[in-house]
Structure formats: C-alpha cells, structure tokens
Coordinates of C-alpha atoms (C1' of nucleotides) in Angstrom, one line a residue:
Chain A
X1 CA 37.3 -32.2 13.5
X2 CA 35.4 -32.4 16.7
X3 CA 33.2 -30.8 19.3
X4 CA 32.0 -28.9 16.3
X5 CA 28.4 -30.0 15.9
X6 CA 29.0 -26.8 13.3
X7 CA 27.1 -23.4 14.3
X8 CA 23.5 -25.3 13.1
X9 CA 24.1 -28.1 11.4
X10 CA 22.8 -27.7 7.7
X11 CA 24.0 -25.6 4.9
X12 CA 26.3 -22.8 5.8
X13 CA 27.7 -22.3 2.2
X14 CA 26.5 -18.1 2.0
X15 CA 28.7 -15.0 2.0
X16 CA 27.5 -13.3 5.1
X17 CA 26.5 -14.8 8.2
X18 CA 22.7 -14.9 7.1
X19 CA 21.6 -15.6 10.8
X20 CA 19.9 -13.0 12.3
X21 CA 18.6 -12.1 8.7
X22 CA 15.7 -11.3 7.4
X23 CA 14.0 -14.6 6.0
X24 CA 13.0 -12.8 2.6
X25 CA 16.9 -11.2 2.7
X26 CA 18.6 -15.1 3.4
X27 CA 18.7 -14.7 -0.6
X28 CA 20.8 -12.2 -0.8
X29 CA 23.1 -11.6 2.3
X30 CA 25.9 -9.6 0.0
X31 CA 22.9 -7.7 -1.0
X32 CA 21.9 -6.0 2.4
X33 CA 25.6 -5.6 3.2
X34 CA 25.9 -3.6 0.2
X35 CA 22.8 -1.5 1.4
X36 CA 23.7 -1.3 4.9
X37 CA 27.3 -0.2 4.2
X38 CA 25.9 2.3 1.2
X39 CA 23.1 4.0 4.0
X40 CA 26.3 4.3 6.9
X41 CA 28.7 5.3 4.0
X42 CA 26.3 8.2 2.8
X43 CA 25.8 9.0 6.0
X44 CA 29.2 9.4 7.3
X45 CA 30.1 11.5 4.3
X46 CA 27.2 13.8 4.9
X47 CA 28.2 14.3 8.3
X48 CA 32.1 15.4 6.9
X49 CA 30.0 17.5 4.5
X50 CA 27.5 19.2 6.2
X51 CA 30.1 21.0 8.0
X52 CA 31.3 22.4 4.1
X53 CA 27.8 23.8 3.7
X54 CA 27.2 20.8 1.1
X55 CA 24.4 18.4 1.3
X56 CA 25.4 14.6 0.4
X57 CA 25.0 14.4 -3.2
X58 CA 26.0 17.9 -4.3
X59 CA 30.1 16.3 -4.0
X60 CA 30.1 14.8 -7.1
X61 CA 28.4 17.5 -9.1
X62 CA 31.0 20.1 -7.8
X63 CA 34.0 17.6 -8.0
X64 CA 33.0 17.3 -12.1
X65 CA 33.1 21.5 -12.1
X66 CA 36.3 21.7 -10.2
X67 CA 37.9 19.1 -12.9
X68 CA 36.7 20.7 -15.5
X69 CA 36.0 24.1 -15.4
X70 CA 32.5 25.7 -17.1
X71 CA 30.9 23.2 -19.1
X72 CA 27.5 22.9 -20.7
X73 CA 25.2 21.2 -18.3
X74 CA 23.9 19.0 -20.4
X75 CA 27.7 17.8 -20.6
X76 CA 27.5 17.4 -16.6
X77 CA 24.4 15.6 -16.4
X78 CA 26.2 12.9 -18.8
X79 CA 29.0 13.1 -16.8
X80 CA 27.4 12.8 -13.5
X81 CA 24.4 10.3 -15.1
X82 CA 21.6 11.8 -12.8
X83 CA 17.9 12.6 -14.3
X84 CA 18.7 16.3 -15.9
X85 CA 15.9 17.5 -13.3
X86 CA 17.4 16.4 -10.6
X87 CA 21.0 18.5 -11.4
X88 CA 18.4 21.4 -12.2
X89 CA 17.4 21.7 -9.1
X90 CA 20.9 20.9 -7.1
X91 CA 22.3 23.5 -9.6
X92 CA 19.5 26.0 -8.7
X93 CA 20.3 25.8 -4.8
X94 CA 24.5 25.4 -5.3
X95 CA 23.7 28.6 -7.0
X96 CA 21.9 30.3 -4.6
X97 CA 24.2 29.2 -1.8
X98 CA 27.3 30.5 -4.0
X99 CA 29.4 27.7 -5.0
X100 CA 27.9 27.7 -8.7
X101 CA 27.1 30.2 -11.2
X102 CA 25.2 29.9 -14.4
X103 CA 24.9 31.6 -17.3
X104 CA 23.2 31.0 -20.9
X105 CA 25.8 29.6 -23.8
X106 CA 26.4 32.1 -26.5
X107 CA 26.6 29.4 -28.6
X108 CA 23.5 27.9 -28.4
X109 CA 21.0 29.2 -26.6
X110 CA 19.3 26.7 -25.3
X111 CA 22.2 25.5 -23.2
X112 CA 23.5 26.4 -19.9
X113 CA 27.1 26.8 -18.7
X114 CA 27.8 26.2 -15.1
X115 CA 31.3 26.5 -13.4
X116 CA 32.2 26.7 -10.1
X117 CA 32.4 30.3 -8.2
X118 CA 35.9 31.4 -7.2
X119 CA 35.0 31.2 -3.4
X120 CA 34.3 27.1 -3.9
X121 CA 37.9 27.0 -4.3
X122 CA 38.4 27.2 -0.8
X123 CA 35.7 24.3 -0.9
X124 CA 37.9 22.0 -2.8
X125 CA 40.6 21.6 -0.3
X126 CA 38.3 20.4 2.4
X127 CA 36.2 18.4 0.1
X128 CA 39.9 16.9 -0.4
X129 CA 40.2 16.7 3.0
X130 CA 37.0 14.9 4.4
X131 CA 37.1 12.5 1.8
X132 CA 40.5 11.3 2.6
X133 CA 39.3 11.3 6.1
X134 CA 36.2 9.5 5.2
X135 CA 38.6 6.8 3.0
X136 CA 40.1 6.2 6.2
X137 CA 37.0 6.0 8.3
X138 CA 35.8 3.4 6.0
X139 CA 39.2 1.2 5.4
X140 CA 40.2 1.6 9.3
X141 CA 42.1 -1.8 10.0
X142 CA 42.3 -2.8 6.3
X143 CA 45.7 -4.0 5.2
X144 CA 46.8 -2.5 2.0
X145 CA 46.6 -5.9 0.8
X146 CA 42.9 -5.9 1.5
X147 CA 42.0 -3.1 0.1
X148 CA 43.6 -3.5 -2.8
X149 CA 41.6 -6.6 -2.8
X150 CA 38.4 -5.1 -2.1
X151 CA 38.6 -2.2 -4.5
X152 CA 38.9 -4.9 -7.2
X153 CA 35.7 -6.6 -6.0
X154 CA 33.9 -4.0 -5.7
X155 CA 34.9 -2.9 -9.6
X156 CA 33.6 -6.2 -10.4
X157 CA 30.5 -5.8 -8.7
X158 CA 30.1 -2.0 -10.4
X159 CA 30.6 -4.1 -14.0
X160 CA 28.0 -6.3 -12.6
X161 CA 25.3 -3.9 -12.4
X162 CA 26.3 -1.2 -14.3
X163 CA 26.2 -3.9 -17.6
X164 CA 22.2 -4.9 -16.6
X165 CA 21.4 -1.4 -15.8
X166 CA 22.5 -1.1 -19.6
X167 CA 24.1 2.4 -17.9
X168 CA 27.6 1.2 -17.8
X169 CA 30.2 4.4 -18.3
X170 CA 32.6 2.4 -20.8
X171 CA 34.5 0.5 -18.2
X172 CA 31.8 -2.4 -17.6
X173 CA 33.2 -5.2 -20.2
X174 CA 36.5 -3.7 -19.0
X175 CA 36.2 -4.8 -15.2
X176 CA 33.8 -7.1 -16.0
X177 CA 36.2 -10.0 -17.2
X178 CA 38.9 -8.8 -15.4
Chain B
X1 CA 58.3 -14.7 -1.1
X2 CA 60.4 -12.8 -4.2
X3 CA 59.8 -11.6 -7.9
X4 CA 57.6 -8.9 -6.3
X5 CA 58.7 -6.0 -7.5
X6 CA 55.9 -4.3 -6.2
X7 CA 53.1 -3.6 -8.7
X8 CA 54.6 -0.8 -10.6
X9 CA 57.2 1.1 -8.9
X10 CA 56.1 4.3 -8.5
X11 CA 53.5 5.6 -6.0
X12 CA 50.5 3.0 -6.8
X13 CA 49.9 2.6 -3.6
X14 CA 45.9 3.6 -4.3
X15 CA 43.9 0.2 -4.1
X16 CA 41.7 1.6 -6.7
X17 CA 43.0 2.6 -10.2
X18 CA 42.5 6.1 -9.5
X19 CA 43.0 7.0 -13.1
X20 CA 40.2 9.4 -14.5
X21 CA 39.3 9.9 -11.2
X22 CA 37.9 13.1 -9.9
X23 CA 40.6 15.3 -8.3
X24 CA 38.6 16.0 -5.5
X25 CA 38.4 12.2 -5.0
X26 CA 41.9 10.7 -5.5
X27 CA 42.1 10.7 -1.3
X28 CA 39.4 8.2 -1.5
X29 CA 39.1 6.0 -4.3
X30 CA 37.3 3.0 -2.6
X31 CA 34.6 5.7 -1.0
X32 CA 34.3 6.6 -4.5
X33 CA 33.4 2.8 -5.7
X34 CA 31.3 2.6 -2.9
X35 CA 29.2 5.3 -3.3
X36 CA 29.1 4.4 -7.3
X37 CA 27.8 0.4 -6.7
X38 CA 25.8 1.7 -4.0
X39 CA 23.6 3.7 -6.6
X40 CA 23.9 1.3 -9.2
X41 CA 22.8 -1.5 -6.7
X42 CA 19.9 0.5 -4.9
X43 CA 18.8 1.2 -8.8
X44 CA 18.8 -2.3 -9.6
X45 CA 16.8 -3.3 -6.7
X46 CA 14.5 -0.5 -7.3
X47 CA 13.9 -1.3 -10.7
X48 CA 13.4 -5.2 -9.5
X49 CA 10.6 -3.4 -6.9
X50 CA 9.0 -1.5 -9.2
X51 CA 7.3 -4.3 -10.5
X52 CA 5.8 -5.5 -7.6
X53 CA 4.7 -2.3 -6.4
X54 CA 7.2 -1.3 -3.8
X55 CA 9.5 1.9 -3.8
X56 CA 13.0 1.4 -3.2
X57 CA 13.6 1.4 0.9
X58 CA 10.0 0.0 1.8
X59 CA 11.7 -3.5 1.4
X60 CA 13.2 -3.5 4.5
X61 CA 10.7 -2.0 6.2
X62 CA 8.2 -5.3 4.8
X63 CA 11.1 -7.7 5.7
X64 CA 11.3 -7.3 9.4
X65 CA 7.4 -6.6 9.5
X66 CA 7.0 -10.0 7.4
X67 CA 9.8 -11.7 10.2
X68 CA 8.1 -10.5 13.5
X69 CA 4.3 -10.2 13.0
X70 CA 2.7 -7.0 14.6
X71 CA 4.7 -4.9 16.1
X72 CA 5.0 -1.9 18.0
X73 CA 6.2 1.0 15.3
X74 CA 8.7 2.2 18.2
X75 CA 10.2 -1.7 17.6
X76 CA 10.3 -1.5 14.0
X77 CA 12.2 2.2 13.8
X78 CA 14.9 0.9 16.2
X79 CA 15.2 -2.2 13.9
X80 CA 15.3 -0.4 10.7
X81 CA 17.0 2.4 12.1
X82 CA 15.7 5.4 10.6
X83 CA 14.3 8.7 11.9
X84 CA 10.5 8.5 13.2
X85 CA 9.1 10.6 11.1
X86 CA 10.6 8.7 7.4
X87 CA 9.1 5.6 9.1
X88 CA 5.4 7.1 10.1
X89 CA 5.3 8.7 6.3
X90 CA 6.6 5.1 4.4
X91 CA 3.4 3.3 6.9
X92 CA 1.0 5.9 5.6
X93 CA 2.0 5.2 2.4
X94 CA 2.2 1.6 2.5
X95 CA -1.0 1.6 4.6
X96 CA -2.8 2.8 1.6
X97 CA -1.1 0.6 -1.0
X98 CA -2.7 -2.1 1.4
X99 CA 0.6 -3.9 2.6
X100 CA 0.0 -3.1 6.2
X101 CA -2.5 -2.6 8.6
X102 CA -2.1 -0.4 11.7
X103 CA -3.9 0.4 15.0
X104 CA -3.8 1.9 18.3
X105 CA -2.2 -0.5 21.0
X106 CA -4.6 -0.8 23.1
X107 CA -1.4 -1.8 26.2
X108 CA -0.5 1.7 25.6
X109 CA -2.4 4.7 23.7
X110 CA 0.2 6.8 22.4
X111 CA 2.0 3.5 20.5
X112 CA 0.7 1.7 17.2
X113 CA 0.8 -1.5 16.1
X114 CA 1.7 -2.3 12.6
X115 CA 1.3 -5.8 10.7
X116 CA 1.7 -6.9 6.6
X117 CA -1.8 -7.9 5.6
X118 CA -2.2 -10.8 4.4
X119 CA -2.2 -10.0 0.9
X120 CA 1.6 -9.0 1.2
X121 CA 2.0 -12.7 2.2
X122 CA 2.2 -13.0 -1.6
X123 CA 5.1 -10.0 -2.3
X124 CA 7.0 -12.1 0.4
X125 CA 7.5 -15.2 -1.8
X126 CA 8.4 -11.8 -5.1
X127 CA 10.7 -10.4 -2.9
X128 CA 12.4 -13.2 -1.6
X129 CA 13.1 -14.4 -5.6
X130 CA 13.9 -10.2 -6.4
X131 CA 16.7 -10.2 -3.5
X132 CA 18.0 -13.8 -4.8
X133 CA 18.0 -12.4 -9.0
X134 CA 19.7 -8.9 -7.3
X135 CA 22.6 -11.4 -5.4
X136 CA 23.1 -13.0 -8.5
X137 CA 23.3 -10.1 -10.3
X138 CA 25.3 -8.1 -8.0
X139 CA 27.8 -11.2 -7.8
X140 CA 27.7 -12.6 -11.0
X141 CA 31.4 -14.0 -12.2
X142 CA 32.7 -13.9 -8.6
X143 CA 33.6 -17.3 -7.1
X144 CA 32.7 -18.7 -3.8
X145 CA 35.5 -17.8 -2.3
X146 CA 35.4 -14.2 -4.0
X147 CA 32.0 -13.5 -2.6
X148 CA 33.4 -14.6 0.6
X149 CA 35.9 -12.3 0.8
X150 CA 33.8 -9.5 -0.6
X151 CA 31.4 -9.9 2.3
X152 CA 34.1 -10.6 4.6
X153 CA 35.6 -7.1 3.9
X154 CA 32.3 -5.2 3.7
X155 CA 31.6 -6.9 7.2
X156 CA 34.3 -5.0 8.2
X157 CA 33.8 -2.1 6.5
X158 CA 30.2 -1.6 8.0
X159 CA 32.1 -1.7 11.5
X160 CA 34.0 0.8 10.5
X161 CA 31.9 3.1 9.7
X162 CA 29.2 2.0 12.3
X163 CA 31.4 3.1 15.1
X164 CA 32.1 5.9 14.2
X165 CA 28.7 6.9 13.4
X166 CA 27.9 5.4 17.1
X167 CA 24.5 4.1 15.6
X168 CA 26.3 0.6 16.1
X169 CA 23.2 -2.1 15.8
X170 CA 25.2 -4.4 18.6
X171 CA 27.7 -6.3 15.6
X172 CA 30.1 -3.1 15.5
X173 CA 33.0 -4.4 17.8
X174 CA 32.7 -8.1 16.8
X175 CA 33.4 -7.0 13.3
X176 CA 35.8 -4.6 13.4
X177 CA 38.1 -7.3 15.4
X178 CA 37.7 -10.1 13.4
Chain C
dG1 C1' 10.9 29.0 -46.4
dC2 C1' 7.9 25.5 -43.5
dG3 C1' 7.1 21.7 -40.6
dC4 C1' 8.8 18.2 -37.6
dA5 C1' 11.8 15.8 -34.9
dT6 C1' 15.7 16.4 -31.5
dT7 C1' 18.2 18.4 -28.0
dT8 C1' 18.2 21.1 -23.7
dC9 C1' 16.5 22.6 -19.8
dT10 C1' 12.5 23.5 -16.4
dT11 C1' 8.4 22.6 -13.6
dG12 C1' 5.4 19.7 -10.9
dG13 C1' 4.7 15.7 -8.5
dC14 C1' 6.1 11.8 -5.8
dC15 C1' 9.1 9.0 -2.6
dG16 C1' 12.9 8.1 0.6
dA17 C1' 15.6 10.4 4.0
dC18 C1' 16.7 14.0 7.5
dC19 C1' 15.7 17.7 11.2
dA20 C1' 12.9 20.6 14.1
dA21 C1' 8.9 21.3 16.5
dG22 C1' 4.5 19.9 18.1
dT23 C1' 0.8 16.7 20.4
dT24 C1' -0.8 13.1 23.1
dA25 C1' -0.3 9.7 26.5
dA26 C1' 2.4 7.3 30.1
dT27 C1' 5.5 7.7 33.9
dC28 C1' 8.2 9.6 37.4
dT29 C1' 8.6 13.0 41.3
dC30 C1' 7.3 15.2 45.2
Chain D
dG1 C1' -2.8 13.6 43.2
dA2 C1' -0.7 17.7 40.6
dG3 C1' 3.3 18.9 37.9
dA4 C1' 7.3 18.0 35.4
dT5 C1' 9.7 14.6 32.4
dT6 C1' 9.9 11.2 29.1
dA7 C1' 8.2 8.2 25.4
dA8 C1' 5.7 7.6 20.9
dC9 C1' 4.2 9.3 17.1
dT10 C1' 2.8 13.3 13.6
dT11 C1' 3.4 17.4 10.8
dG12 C1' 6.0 20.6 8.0
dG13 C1' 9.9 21.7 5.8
dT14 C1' 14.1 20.7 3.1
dC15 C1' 17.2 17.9 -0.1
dG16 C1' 18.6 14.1 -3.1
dG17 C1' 16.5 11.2 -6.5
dC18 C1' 13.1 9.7 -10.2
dC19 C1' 9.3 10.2 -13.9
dA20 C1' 6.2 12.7 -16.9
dA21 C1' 5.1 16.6 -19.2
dG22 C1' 6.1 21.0 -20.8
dA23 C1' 8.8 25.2 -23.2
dA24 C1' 12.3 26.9 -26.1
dA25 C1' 15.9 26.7 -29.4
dT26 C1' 18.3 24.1 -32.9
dG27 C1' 18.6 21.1 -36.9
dC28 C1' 16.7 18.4 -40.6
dG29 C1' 14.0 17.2 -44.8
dC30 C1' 11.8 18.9 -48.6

DNA sequence: GCGCATTTCTTGGCCGACCAAGTTAATCTC
DNA sequence: GAGATTAACTTGGTCGGCCAAGAAATGCGC
C-alpha cells in the first residue's frame, strides 16, 4: 500500500470506470454499458443478417415460425411481445420478400395464420449459423466459467426489468431470487 | 478442487439455460439475453424519458451536449457515433422541443454549432435522477461485487464486439486484454 | 334476436436508426 | 486562380418500434 495516491483520490466504489463519462450518466455507469453493448450487439447481428436478406429484428419473428409452425398471429405477437402493429407491418414485408405467407383462419375469421414459406428453410440453417458466430463474436476471450457467470447476471438483470415493466414472460420471480 | 462433478453430466456446457429456447437460437444463448435486457432496458429508460419529454436515444445526444457546451455537430456525431443524417433529424427535432439551440459557425460556413438552452439545464438534474432510478432498477438484488463483475464482463463484451465492428471509440484493445 | 363489449388485425403518424444521394463550403492541387 | 477533392450537413427513402384510432368478426347479456 504505497505509491498509490489511488487513480483520484475520492470515491471509486462504481461498477464501470465512470471517468470519461458523461456527468448526467455517472449515475448509472452499468446503464450505458448495457446501451452501448445492446447498439454494437444489434449492430453486429444486422451485419451477419443482412447478408440472409433479413433486417435486425425480423430474427426473432421467424425463429417463433420455424419453432412452431403456422400459428395465429395474434399467438405470435404474444409470443414475440411486440405492439401487434409493429408484426403487421414486418409480417407484410417478410411476406412480400417470401419467407412468410399468410392466410385468413377458417376458424375464426378475424384471425390470421402465418407460417414460414418452404424456401425459409434454407434460411434457418444460416440464421443457425450467424448466430453461433455472433455468440462467439460477443463471448471472444470469455472463459466458460465467465460466461456461465455472465449469463446468470444478465438473467437477473432481465428479472429486474422485466418485473417493473410489469411485462415479465413467467420467468421474472423465477430468476429474480435466484 | 474435488466434488465437481461438473454441473450435470451431460452436454450443459450452454452458459445460459437454453431450455425453451428458440431453435434457431440454441448456438447463442447469451446473444439471446442480450438482445432481450437490451429491449427491456431501452423500454425502461424510455418509459423513465417519457415523462420529461425526451424520446428514447436523445439522452445521449443531451448528455455529451450538456458535458461540452456548444459544439461543432461534426464533434457531437463522432462522439455519439451515429450516422449524420439520424443526428441532423434528432437536432431538428429537439431544436423545436426547445432543448437546443443551433447556428451557423461563423469559423467555418458549411459547420453548425449546437448548444442545450438553458432551460434543459433543468432535465439535466431529471435525467441525472432517471439514469440513477434505471441503475437501480436494472441492478437491483445484485451485490457490489456482482455489479462489478457484471460490468466487468460487459466491458469486455463491448470490446468484443467493438473490434470487430472496427467502429472501436479508442477503449477496444484495452478491454479486450484486461 | 339485438346491442355492446372484446378480440384481432390494420392504418396512419411519429421517432430512432440506417443508407444513398445531393448541396454547399472549404481545401488542396497544379 | 481555376478545377478537382474533401468535409459538413441535409433530404428522401426504408425498417424496426411505439401509440392512437379505426374496421371487422366474435361472443356475451338479456
């Protein structure tokens, strides 16, 4: 404990290194790590994807179709938990480019069935693909210890705000006290 | 070092319970979490900007504004780091709400200068007390130590992906060593 | 049956984000 | 100094998101 006159002398008890913060972010260093990581994660997956003919976003719609085969849409916007206009309008443009198709439910005739097109089959396997390679991207260097241990943080922080977005999928208490 | 029989024998070698997972996805079950507290997170701090009349990503933009007095809009999209044209359509926007005030450099004609009026001086002190209730939210439950780690590991995590996107703001390499 | 609420989806508008292309001013080159 | 190049925005278009408001079919109460 010497020739440490400590990097500046007062309270260094936050998360992040805070210098070279924003002042009105020193509140919340975790907080604009989260955002920075989310932009460059989103961002690197739209890279892998754009070269599928997806845009970022449209993944996770088509990863609930492959699962599950035709479902009601109302079912997928549930499942997905987007604004129902919002999967309108991806739905409308997967459609167009081919990966989707739509038709009315016999059943009830107000609803929609949507399944994924034979072709987007081909789709699947490099959607696989770049996400394992974007898994990789993102954990380069990590030990498996590590991420093991930030997987489990990370479920905690979903619990965190899933529970006060009052939005939680079923698994917030679950993680939450875990 | 003994009585670790590894978690459970067979092939759990995914750091995230990858259980009820998307197919698609079980390559990358952290990108998966991230991408899921990355909505939940930006949703939450929206919802905590909502009230004080800013739209999720202007934040930032107010931040470094707030931190550097007038500045050259050239200097602020290099520290933001977003594309030209998202940053000239935000100051319009904000311009009219009456956070910011911009006009012609007179050093050099084709450049703007833009500085937070000083009514903003008031969101400042609301945003700086938003980004704290967000931290607390997003980490609530974790100890000291845990949040630590967590940013520890996202520290990394943003090297990763920042190299690899090569839009590295300067930290990528001292990260992605540590 | 009739009316009224509920569910399901769509449309329009707005904002953040991107790209591509254009405009204006400064700068470099010869 | 004239011409080409570069830098600093702006505009228009697209997509992912949201909200608000509408249209259409179902279901419920009576």
């Amino acid at each position: 404990m010497k020739a440490e006159t400590n990097t500046a002398g007062a309270a260094q008890d936050d998360p992040a290194c805070s210098a070279r913060l924003p002042l009105a972010a020193r509140n919340g260093p975790v907080s604009m790590l989260v955002s920075r990581v989310a932009r460059l994660h989103r961002i690197a997956a739209g890279k892998l994807l754009k070269g599928l003919g997806l845009y970022p976003g449209q993944e996770f719609l088509m990863m609930h179709l492959w699962d599950t085969g035709p479902v009601r849409q109302s079912e997928l916007i549930k499942a997905v938990d987007l604004d129902p206009s919002t999967v309108t309008k991806m739905l409308q443009r997967l459609e167009q480019a081919g990966h989707v198709r739509r038709r009315p439910d016999p059943e009830d005739r107000r609803a929609v069935l949507v399944e994924s097109t034979e072709t987007s089959c081909a789709l699947l396997t490099e959607v696989q693909r770049s996400w394992g390679e974007l898994e990789e991207q993102t954990l380069a260097g990590l030990t498996p210890d590590e991420r093991v241990q930030l997987a489990r943080l990370l479920t905690r922080v979903e619990a965190n705000l899933c529970t006060e977005t009052a939005d939680c999928p079923e698994e917030a208490r679950r993680a939450a006290l875990r």
